[in-house]
Amino acid sequence: MTVSILAPEIILSLAGIVVLLLSTISSKIKNLLFFISTTAAGAALYFLPFPTRTAGHLEISHTTKFFSILTIIALIITLLGSIEYTSKINSPPGEYIAILLWATVGILLFLKARDFILLFVALELFSICLYILVGYNTDSPLSIEGALKYFLMGAFASAFLSLGIAFIYGETSFTRFQQISHALARNGNMNAELIYIATVLILSVLFFKLAAAPFHSWSPDTYQGGVTPFIAFLSTAPKAAVLLVLIKFLPVILSLPNVTEYYRRIIELVAILSIVIGNVLAFQQLDIKRMLAYSGIAHVGYMLIPLVTLDLKSYAAPVAVYSLAYIIMNSAAFILVDYIFQNDNKPHLIEELAGIGYKYPLAAFSLTVLLISLTGLPPTLGFIGKYFVFLYALANGLLHLAIIGIVFSLVGAGYYLRVIYFLYMKQDDHQLSQKGNPFSLLVSSICALFVIVLGIYPSLVTDWIVMNIR
Amino acid sequence: MSVVGFSHYFFLGLILFSIGALGALTRRNGITIFLSIELMLNSVNLILVSYASTNGNLAGQILVFFMFAIAAAEAAVGLAFFIAIYKHRRTINIDRLTFLRW
């Protein structure tokens, strides 16, 4: 075990410190700061450790590597999309970038952690960074209010997580996943009720971080109020990371004898509730960020469908495909919302999109592609993600979940296509004419292109995913 | 009355946790809610330490130190939010933070 395993985390932490120090020198070097941080993100991508079979408190596998790549992609999209934003608000850009980099460090550690102490510390590292960044626009009461709600609920949830960890540690006297699952399988003189309570506590906190249905109430408020380009990060990277940890945590609790049916029912219930509540409530939203928040809840429901099988060998691959699609399309959609509206202190009403298709042709076209992909229509990556998930559900006898998923995808088409209708069908009747951040447009058009190319040639990535992700 | 042992500390921890959870759910003043959450975190520390002494290994005690640091970081961030919201709204009563509703 060498330092090179942690190379991406070290690079990003150091880049954060450098950016923070440089930003105190002059306030006119914003572009340099963004250049440094994007380069550091690229370097972190390059130095991702080669998958080995370390089974200590860190796991370095193809799966963690894939999800680390997704996290860093979300970071790069967010950084490029925030360049203009930081000059519009009253707070310095250096801190924004540094905290964003440190949040990424937390997520990367969280992905690798196979020990409850490291897991908890990494989770809090990124959560606290996320609280700060949601409320970074201190001029806007909406931003602070969203951040405060997220913070209070998040801190409440992490108290429950720590209680669950304490119970598991107390009953098994271990903190590493591997040792815990051995201890649970041996089933010595443990208090089994406490273990059940602990696993349910930990699962509900993970569902809370995913914004899955009974635990979703923070996400619409936080997304609507929060700093828009940063929501591109918040709505994607932590969710994918928590899904991976869920994938790695389920085998641990399934080492308990005779519990499969209970956990299957819990996950099934959460998945169905997320799909139904997310899609139904997204329908009546007037604010596009709030609508995307509810649609994000629904997407988490789709991503949980493969986990319902509890087939530990194969359920990760469809989740990975869907996460790839979700990260690219959702983060780019939020960046475009920021590009089109440009003013974060007002609500982002869907009606105000009227005529944007004629004013910003490229931005509107990219947004259209991304919304079609979020709906799950071919030929886009979103369709490939849903195809993998539903095919996997059918292959494992979850017909009812596949039907619920497909029916509510059709419901979802209603509210996504309504936005496209506003973009193109209404004539221009007002003005929103300042020039936006060219990098936002660049990065989101590239994402839209990606979504289409991978939608037409999915085997470019899905072959690798199906081979390597466990 | 027997010697104070593991179960006394454990149940004291659970009782404190429940008081904290009830406080966090029922109080309306933001800082009181935050105090209740801190109470929950610290009661978990008590449970961890009592487990560590019966299990006879130090992992629980190490986790307690990390939790101190995390609680302090959360306090710093949380109090900053309360100051910021007070500047805008002149209140930290969470029932009156209703800009984000549908």
XYZ file of C-alpha atoms in Angstrom:
572
model
C 0.000 0.000 0.000
C 1.618 3.220 -1.126
C 0.793 6.901 -1.183
C -0.032 6.695 -4.886
C -3.382 5.136 -3.940
C -4.421 8.503 -2.583
C -2.816 10.572 -5.367
C -6.081 12.137 -6.678
C -7.174 13.183 -3.191
C -3.751 14.679 -2.434
C -3.644 16.582 -5.726
C -7.113 18.042 -5.249
C -6.504 19.008 -1.592
C -3.237 20.743 -2.453
C -4.862 22.516 -5.401
C -7.556 23.732 -3.018
C -4.956 25.172 -0.645
C -3.019 26.802 -3.505
C -6.184 28.364 -4.927
C -7.190 29.660 -1.505
C -3.762 31.253 -0.943
C -3.566 32.754 -4.443
C -7.016 34.270 -4.114
C -5.823 36.412 -1.204
C -3.143 38.040 -3.385
C -5.408 39.664 -5.930
C -9.059 39.590 -6.806
C -8.350 39.881 -10.539
C -6.917 36.425 -11.122
C -10.212 34.562 -11.138
C -9.517 32.909 -14.493
C -6.121 31.692 -13.283
C -7.789 30.101 -10.266
C -10.278 28.272 -12.459
C -7.452 27.194 -14.759
C -5.454 25.768 -11.823
C -8.417 23.909 -10.390
C -9.507 22.446 -13.719
C -5.941 21.333 -14.403
C -5.802 19.727 -10.969
C -9.050 17.901 -11.711
C -7.535 16.668 -14.978
C -4.407 15.542 -13.124
C -6.520 13.745 -10.546
C -8.286 11.945 -13.379
C -4.914 10.938 -14.812
C -3.492 9.730 -11.480
C -6.473 7.625 -10.451
C -4.903 4.500 -8.939
C -4.770 1.339 -10.966
C -7.288 -1.204 -9.669
C -5.685 -3.658 -7.257
C -7.089 -6.080 -4.774
C -6.495 -4.114 -1.578
C -8.974 -5.243 1.000
C -8.057 -3.136 4.019
C -9.986 -0.040 4.887
C -9.715 1.164 1.272
C -11.026 -0.607 -1.793
C -9.469 0.163 -5.157
C -11.374 -1.661 -7.857
C -12.714 -1.018 -11.331
C -16.001 -0.053 -9.728
C -14.537 2.608 -7.435
C -12.401 3.861 -10.312
C -15.427 4.226 -12.569
C -17.391 6.152 -9.931
C -14.327 8.323 -9.179
C -14.177 9.225 -12.861
C -17.868 10.173 -12.750
C -17.261 12.366 -9.691
C -14.362 14.190 -11.312
C -16.373 14.684 -14.527
C -19.106 16.315 -12.441
C -16.428 18.476 -10.782
C -15.027 19.651 -14.136
C -18.503 20.426 -15.530
C -19.324 22.406 -12.378
C -16.028 24.316 -12.374
C -16.388 25.377 -16.005
C -20.014 26.304 -15.427
C -19.253 28.485 -12.388
C -16.674 30.818 -13.930
C -19.041 33.733 -14.505
C -21.185 33.035 -11.485
C -18.507 33.828 -8.935
C -18.005 37.321 -10.311
C -21.712 38.125 -10.011
C -21.968 37.433 -6.293
C -20.447 39.211 -3.366
C -18.258 36.370 -2.099
C -14.697 35.665 -3.295
C -14.171 32.953 -5.962
C -11.141 31.340 -4.276
C -13.154 29.903 -1.417
C -15.852 28.613 -3.732
C -13.309 26.681 -5.799
C -11.337 25.426 -2.795
C -14.432 24.140 -0.977
C -15.689 22.512 -4.161
C -12.346 20.707 -4.547
C -12.425 19.552 -0.945
C -15.987 18.285 -1.356
C -14.676 16.201 -4.251
C -11.880 14.880 -2.021
C -14.506 13.816 0.498
C -16.545 12.038 -2.166
C -13.487 10.244 -3.577
C -12.547 8.996 -0.088
C -16.154 8.027 0.564
C -16.142 5.880 -2.580
C -13.045 3.995 -1.452
C -13.885 3.660 2.239
C -14.561 0.160 3.491
C -14.270 1.118 7.161
C -16.966 2.861 9.147
C -14.628 5.436 10.704
C -13.289 6.551 7.320
C -16.782 6.325 5.834
C -18.236 8.630 8.461
C -15.402 11.158 8.295
C -15.480 11.248 4.476
C -19.262 11.621 4.468
C -19.067 14.553 6.864
C -16.167 16.089 4.934
C -18.185 16.324 1.756
C -21.498 17.069 3.486
C -20.136 20.096 5.331
C -18.561 21.399 2.120
C -21.892 20.937 0.345
C -23.784 22.848 3.074
C -21.418 25.793 2.675
C -21.639 25.884 -1.106
C -25.448 25.708 -1.236
C -25.527 28.909 0.807
C -22.583 30.554 -0.909
C -24.682 33.323 -2.452
C -25.193 35.177 0.840
C -26.938 38.088 -0.925
C -29.888 35.890 -1.685
C -32.206 34.890 1.180
C -33.300 31.903 -0.924
C -29.775 30.534 -1.058
C -29.279 30.846 2.710
C -32.687 29.386 3.443
C -32.045 26.377 1.210
C -28.660 25.876 2.836
C -30.060 26.167 6.365
C -32.740 23.564 5.676
C -30.214 21.229 4.107
C -27.816 21.772 6.993
C -30.327 21.130 9.786
C -31.721 17.986 8.168
C -28.263 16.764 7.172
C -26.869 17.195 10.687
C -29.929 15.452 12.127
C -29.384 12.556 9.696
C -25.683 12.258 10.470
C -26.506 11.890 14.179
C -28.578 8.838 13.257
C -25.773 7.529 11.055
C -23.334 7.783 13.943
C -25.787 5.975 16.233
C -26.080 3.156 13.685
C -22.308 2.923 13.385
C -21.999 2.881 17.194
C -24.447 -0.036 17.468
C -22.687 -2.060 14.781
C -19.281 -1.345 16.296
C -20.551 -2.204 19.753
C -22.107 -5.508 18.809
C -19.353 -6.770 16.529
C -16.400 -4.783 17.972
C -15.153 -4.103 14.411
C -15.357 -1.138 12.078
C -14.148 -2.678 8.802
C -16.794 -3.966 6.424
C -15.036 -7.277 5.882
C -14.562 -8.093 9.552
C -18.123 -6.979 10.307
C -19.597 -9.286 7.694
C -17.523 -12.199 9.046
C -18.704 -11.411 12.569
C -22.331 -11.144 11.457
C -22.155 -14.427 9.559
C -20.728 -16.177 12.638
C -23.589 -14.672 14.660
C -21.983 -15.063 18.089
C -23.340 -13.524 21.276
C -24.709 -10.459 19.534
C -27.903 -8.580 20.170
C -29.549 -9.172 16.782
C -32.284 -6.542 17.324
C -29.686 -3.821 17.761
C -28.001 -4.872 14.525
C -31.315 -4.676 12.667
C -31.991 -1.230 14.105
C -28.482 -0.125 13.177
C -28.710 -1.323 9.580
C -32.081 0.351 9.133
C -30.668 3.601 10.588
C -27.672 3.503 8.240
C -29.831 2.633 5.238
C -32.207 5.508 5.944
C -29.338 7.980 6.202
C -27.990 6.735 2.877
C -31.478 7.151 1.391
C -31.581 10.644 2.873
C -28.316 11.552 1.141
C -29.729 10.098 -2.078
C -32.895 12.193 -1.652
C -34.954 9.008 -2.074
C -38.654 9.307 -1.421
C -39.650 9.286 2.220
C -36.414 11.180 2.976
C -36.512 13.631 0.074
C -38.018 16.720 1.667
C -34.751 18.687 1.747
C -33.935 18.371 -1.927
C -36.557 20.588 -3.650
C -35.948 23.493 -1.252
C -32.189 23.120 -1.427
C -32.053 22.833 -5.204
C -34.417 25.733 -5.750
C -32.618 28.072 -3.402
C -29.026 26.954 -3.880
C -26.270 28.315 -6.109
C -27.366 27.067 -9.544
C -24.043 25.952 -11.094
C -23.180 24.225 -7.844
C -26.487 22.321 -7.819
C -25.109 20.673 -10.970
C -22.579 19.064 -8.629
C -24.863 18.527 -5.615
C -27.532 16.757 -7.626
C -25.155 14.274 -9.243
C -21.804 13.398 -7.670
C -22.911 12.696 -4.053
C -25.866 10.650 -5.277
C -23.685 8.403 -7.438
C -21.196 8.025 -4.577
C -23.880 7.094 -2.053
C -25.287 4.563 -4.513
C -21.892 2.903 -4.758
C -21.569 2.802 -0.968
C -25.053 1.285 -0.809
C -23.920 -1.339 -3.329
C -20.914 -2.141 -1.129
C -22.820 -1.947 2.168
C -25.663 -4.319 1.224
C -23.398 -7.419 1.112
C -22.306 -6.610 4.688
C -25.806 -6.585 6.114
C -26.836 -9.569 4.032
C -24.290 -11.687 5.891
C -26.887 -11.796 8.634
C -28.846 -15.020 8.222
C -32.440 -14.933 6.905
C -32.832 -11.204 6.323
C -32.839 -10.916 2.520
C -36.607 -10.613 2.229
C -36.838 -7.696 4.704
C -34.168 -5.595 3.022
C -35.619 -6.384 -0.376
C -38.966 -4.992 0.782
C -37.389 -1.841 2.229
C -35.509 -1.047 -0.981
C -38.509 -1.914 -3.134
C -40.741 0.419 -1.125
C -38.237 3.275 -1.344
C -37.759 2.768 -5.090
C -41.504 2.758 -5.817
C -42.184 5.757 -3.578
C -39.342 7.721 -5.188
C -40.560 7.043 -8.704
C -44.182 7.885 -7.903
C -43.639 10.932 -5.675
C -40.839 12.356 -7.820
C -42.742 12.147 -11.088
C -46.129 13.228 -9.749
C -44.855 16.247 -7.825
C -42.518 17.326 -10.629
C -45.615 17.794 -12.749
C -47.003 20.762 -10.863
C -43.804 22.774 -10.436
C -43.505 26.275 -11.861
C -39.793 26.657 -11.107
C -37.475 24.675 -13.364
C -34.890 24.012 -10.625
C -37.603 22.655 -8.358
C -38.934 20.535 -11.194
C -35.454 19.111 -11.797
C -35.186 18.381 -8.062
C -38.344 16.270 -8.109
C -37.253 14.600 -11.330
C -33.942 13.820 -9.570
C -35.921 12.018 -6.861
C -37.587 9.950 -9.566
C -34.214 9.154 -11.159
C -32.938 7.869 -7.814
C -35.957 5.584 -7.768
C -34.974 4.152 -11.166
C -31.391 3.675 -9.975
C -32.621 1.747 -6.927
C -34.579 -0.766 -9.035
C -31.552 -3.015 -9.777
C -30.683 -3.088 -6.064
C -34.061 -4.650 -5.268
C -32.857 -7.949 -6.708
C -30.127 -8.084 -4.031
C -28.160 -10.152 -6.531
C -24.754 -9.055 -5.236
C -22.785 -10.295 -8.241
C -24.538 -8.386 -10.979
C -26.635 -5.501 -9.667
C -23.894 -2.865 -9.915
C -23.612 -2.736 -13.724
C -27.077 -1.280 -14.554
C -26.684 1.209 -11.700
C -23.334 2.281 -13.155
C -24.786 2.805 -16.632
C -27.665 4.847 -15.246
C -25.342 6.884 -13.029
C -23.164 7.764 -16.025
C -26.217 8.968 -17.941
C -27.630 10.809 -14.934
C -24.395 12.610 -14.054
C -23.820 13.918 -17.567
C -27.370 14.984 -18.377
C -28.415 16.385 -15.015
C -25.300 18.438 -14.320
C -25.295 19.877 -17.833
C -29.003 20.722 -17.508
C -28.381 22.758 -14.339
C -25.423 24.542 -15.960
C -27.699 25.484 -18.869
C -30.416 26.711 -16.525
C -27.824 29.017 -14.983
C -26.619 30.103 -18.438
C -30.111 30.972 -19.634
C -31.444 32.705 -16.508
C -28.235 34.400 -15.325
C -29.920 35.869 -12.261
C -29.926 33.626 -9.239
C -31.817 35.945 -6.900
C -35.150 35.476 -8.675
C -37.205 32.301 -9.185
C -36.354 30.350 -12.340
C -39.867 30.145 -13.748
C -40.512 27.780 -16.638
C -42.728 30.404 -18.330
C -39.749 32.720 -18.585
C -38.147 30.238 -20.953
C -40.625 31.319 -23.629
C -38.839 32.214 -26.824
C -35.381 31.242 -25.543
C -35.120 28.794 -28.441
C -34.853 31.753 -30.824
C -32.609 33.855 -28.615
C -30.002 31.288 -27.577
C -30.287 28.626 -30.305
C -27.342 26.482 -29.177
C -28.190 26.596 -25.465
C -31.837 25.808 -26.137
C -30.937 22.980 -28.478
C -28.553 21.451 -25.901
C -31.192 21.795 -23.196
C -33.695 20.077 -25.484
C -31.323 17.169 -26.045
C -30.666 16.859 -22.305
C -34.368 16.983 -21.456
C -35.122 14.306 -24.051
C -32.375 12.254 -22.458
C -33.813 12.829 -18.966
C -37.180 11.674 -20.301
C -35.494 8.514 -21.520
C -36.326 8.664 -25.222
C -33.963 7.203 -27.821
C -31.423 7.965 -29.266
C -29.934 9.338 -26.051
C -27.875 8.079 -23.139
C -30.860 8.434 -20.820
C -32.673 5.845 -22.880
C -29.709 3.471 -22.616
C -29.694 3.881 -18.822
C -33.400 3.131 -18.515
C -33.070 0.268 -21.002
C -30.379 -1.412 -18.888
C -32.307 -0.904 -15.644
C -35.634 -2.196 -16.954
C -34.030 -5.082 -18.841
C -32.234 -6.119 -15.671
C -35.459 -5.867 -13.679
C -37.290 -8.055 -16.216
C -34.475 -10.597 -16.316
C -34.716 -10.952 -12.541
C -38.467 -11.303 -12.300
C -39.283 -7.775 -11.148
C -42.018 -7.269 -13.713
C -44.101 -4.999 -11.476
C -41.168 -2.607 -10.896
C -40.391 -2.457 -14.601
C -44.046 -1.641 -15.361
C -44.207 1.069 -12.676
C -40.944 2.503 -13.982
C -42.075 2.605 -17.596
C -45.528 4.034 -16.829
C -44.060 6.810 -14.708
C -41.395 7.535 -17.326
C -44.302 8.363 -19.594
C -45.745 10.630 -16.908
C -42.288 12.212 -16.719
C -42.335 12.910 -20.446
C -45.182 15.331 -19.752
C -43.226 17.782 -17.645
C -39.936 17.535 -19.551
C -41.619 18.091 -22.883
C -43.570 21.043 -21.461
C -40.225 22.829 -21.000
C -39.284 22.086 -24.603
C -42.678 23.407 -25.650
C -41.970 26.697 -23.887
C -38.510 26.873 -25.452
C -39.748 26.685 -29.033
C -43.483 27.021 -29.396
C -43.916 30.447 -27.867
C -42.810 33.575 -29.579
C -40.284 35.840 -27.967
C -42.111 38.442 -25.878
C -39.563 39.766 -23.386
C -35.863 40.387 -23.092
C -33.158 38.395 -21.348
C -30.235 39.481 -23.382
C -26.917 39.677 -21.484
C -24.164 37.394 -22.714
C -23.570 34.387 -20.478
C -20.493 32.397 -19.627
C -19.116 30.904 -22.883
C -17.581 28.003 -20.957
C -21.000 26.987 -19.620
C -22.291 26.830 -23.149
C -19.212 24.949 -24.332
C -19.258 22.326 -21.602
C -22.993 21.720 -21.754
C -22.985 21.434 -25.557
C -20.193 18.883 -25.259
C -22.296 16.987 -22.725
C -25.299 17.090 -25.055
C -23.115 15.782 -27.877
C -21.858 13.024 -25.604
C -25.392 12.089 -24.642
C -26.312 11.635 -28.301
C -23.110 9.863 -29.381
C -23.271 7.417 -26.478
C -26.976 7.017 -27.112
C -26.253 5.867 -30.669
C -23.106 3.828 -29.863
C -23.704 2.718 -26.262
C -21.289 -0.191 -26.593
C -18.400 2.318 -26.347
C -18.875 2.313 -22.569
C -21.490 -0.283 -21.691
C -19.324 -3.220 -22.825
C -16.598 -2.134 -20.432
C -19.085 -1.523 -17.616
C -20.764 -4.905 -17.961
C -17.344 -6.607 -18.004
C -15.757 -4.819 -15.077
C -18.263 -3.348 -12.658
C -19.112 -5.642 -9.773
C -27.453 -0.661 44.175
C -24.891 -2.310 41.983
C -21.758 -0.758 40.532
C -22.262 1.647 37.647
C -21.517 -0.451 34.574
C -21.891 -0.624 30.815
C -25.663 -0.693 30.686
C -25.996 2.460 32.782
C -23.825 4.426 30.383
C -25.499 2.840 27.385
C -29.020 3.686 28.507
C -28.005 7.160 29.617
C -26.673 7.623 26.081
C -29.918 6.377 24.550
C -32.021 8.634 26.789
C -29.915 11.668 25.896
C -30.197 10.758 22.215
C -33.980 10.583 22.468
C -34.142 13.921 24.273
C -32.005 15.426 21.518
C -34.140 13.915 18.756
C -37.363 15.125 20.398
C -35.887 18.581 20.836
C -34.757 18.730 17.216
C -38.231 17.770 16.020
C -40.337 19.951 18.320
C -38.366 23.168 18.831
C -38.861 26.096 16.459
C -35.819 28.195 17.246
C -32.999 27.337 14.851
C -30.227 27.465 17.422
C -32.155 25.292 19.879
C -32.623 22.714 17.125
C -28.940 22.837 16.445
C -28.169 22.407 20.160
C -30.427 19.347 20.240
C -28.543 17.859 17.309
C -25.261 18.441 19.127
C -26.764 16.655 22.128
C -27.559 13.686 19.879
C -23.991 13.571 18.551
C -22.528 13.732 22.038
C -24.818 11.024 23.369
C -23.528 8.801 20.564
C -20.033 9.612 21.821
C -21.024 8.328 25.261
C -22.407 5.116 23.737
C -19.243 4.664 21.669
C -16.955 5.107 24.658
C -18.930 2.675 26.787
C -18.870 0.115 23.967
C -15.135 0.652 23.488
C -14.463 -0.151 27.121
C -16.501 -3.379 27.034
C -15.197 -4.468 23.629
C -11.667 -3.838 24.768
C -10.453 -2.137 21.591
C -9.804 1.488 20.810
C -11.665 1.949 17.524
C -14.656 3.451 19.320
C -12.532 5.950 21.208
C -10.810 6.982 17.972
C -14.179 7.543 16.327
C -15.160 9.748 19.280
C -12.230 12.076 18.567
C -13.253 12.367 14.933
C -16.801 13.095 16.013
C -15.621 15.946 18.227
C -13.885 17.503 15.226
C -16.896 16.970 12.979
C -19.296 18.453 15.521
C -17.062 21.496 15.849
C -16.932 21.957 12.073
C -20.693 21.617 11.865
C -21.110 24.197 14.622
C -18.908 26.675 12.755
C -20.866 26.273 9.530
C -24.264 26.218 11.210
C -23.779 29.328 13.300
C -22.569 31.175 10.187
C -25.824 30.229 8.466
C -27.849 31.498 11.417
C -26.048 34.848 11.317
C -26.573 35.112 7.560
C -30.279 34.284 7.766
C -30.733 36.699 10.666
C -29.286 39.513 8.566
C -31.908 38.916 5.882
C -34.959 38.013 7.903
C -34.438 39.350 11.456
C -35.532 35.963 12.818
C -34.197 32.436 13.156
C -37.576 30.840 13.781
C -37.715 28.066 11.215
C -41.487 28.327 10.866
C -41.008 31.743 9.307
C -38.474 30.645 6.696
C -41.068 30.124 4.020
C -39.666 31.591 0.822
C -39.193 28.092 -0.550
C -42.648 26.544 -0.726
C -44.929 25.251 -3.391
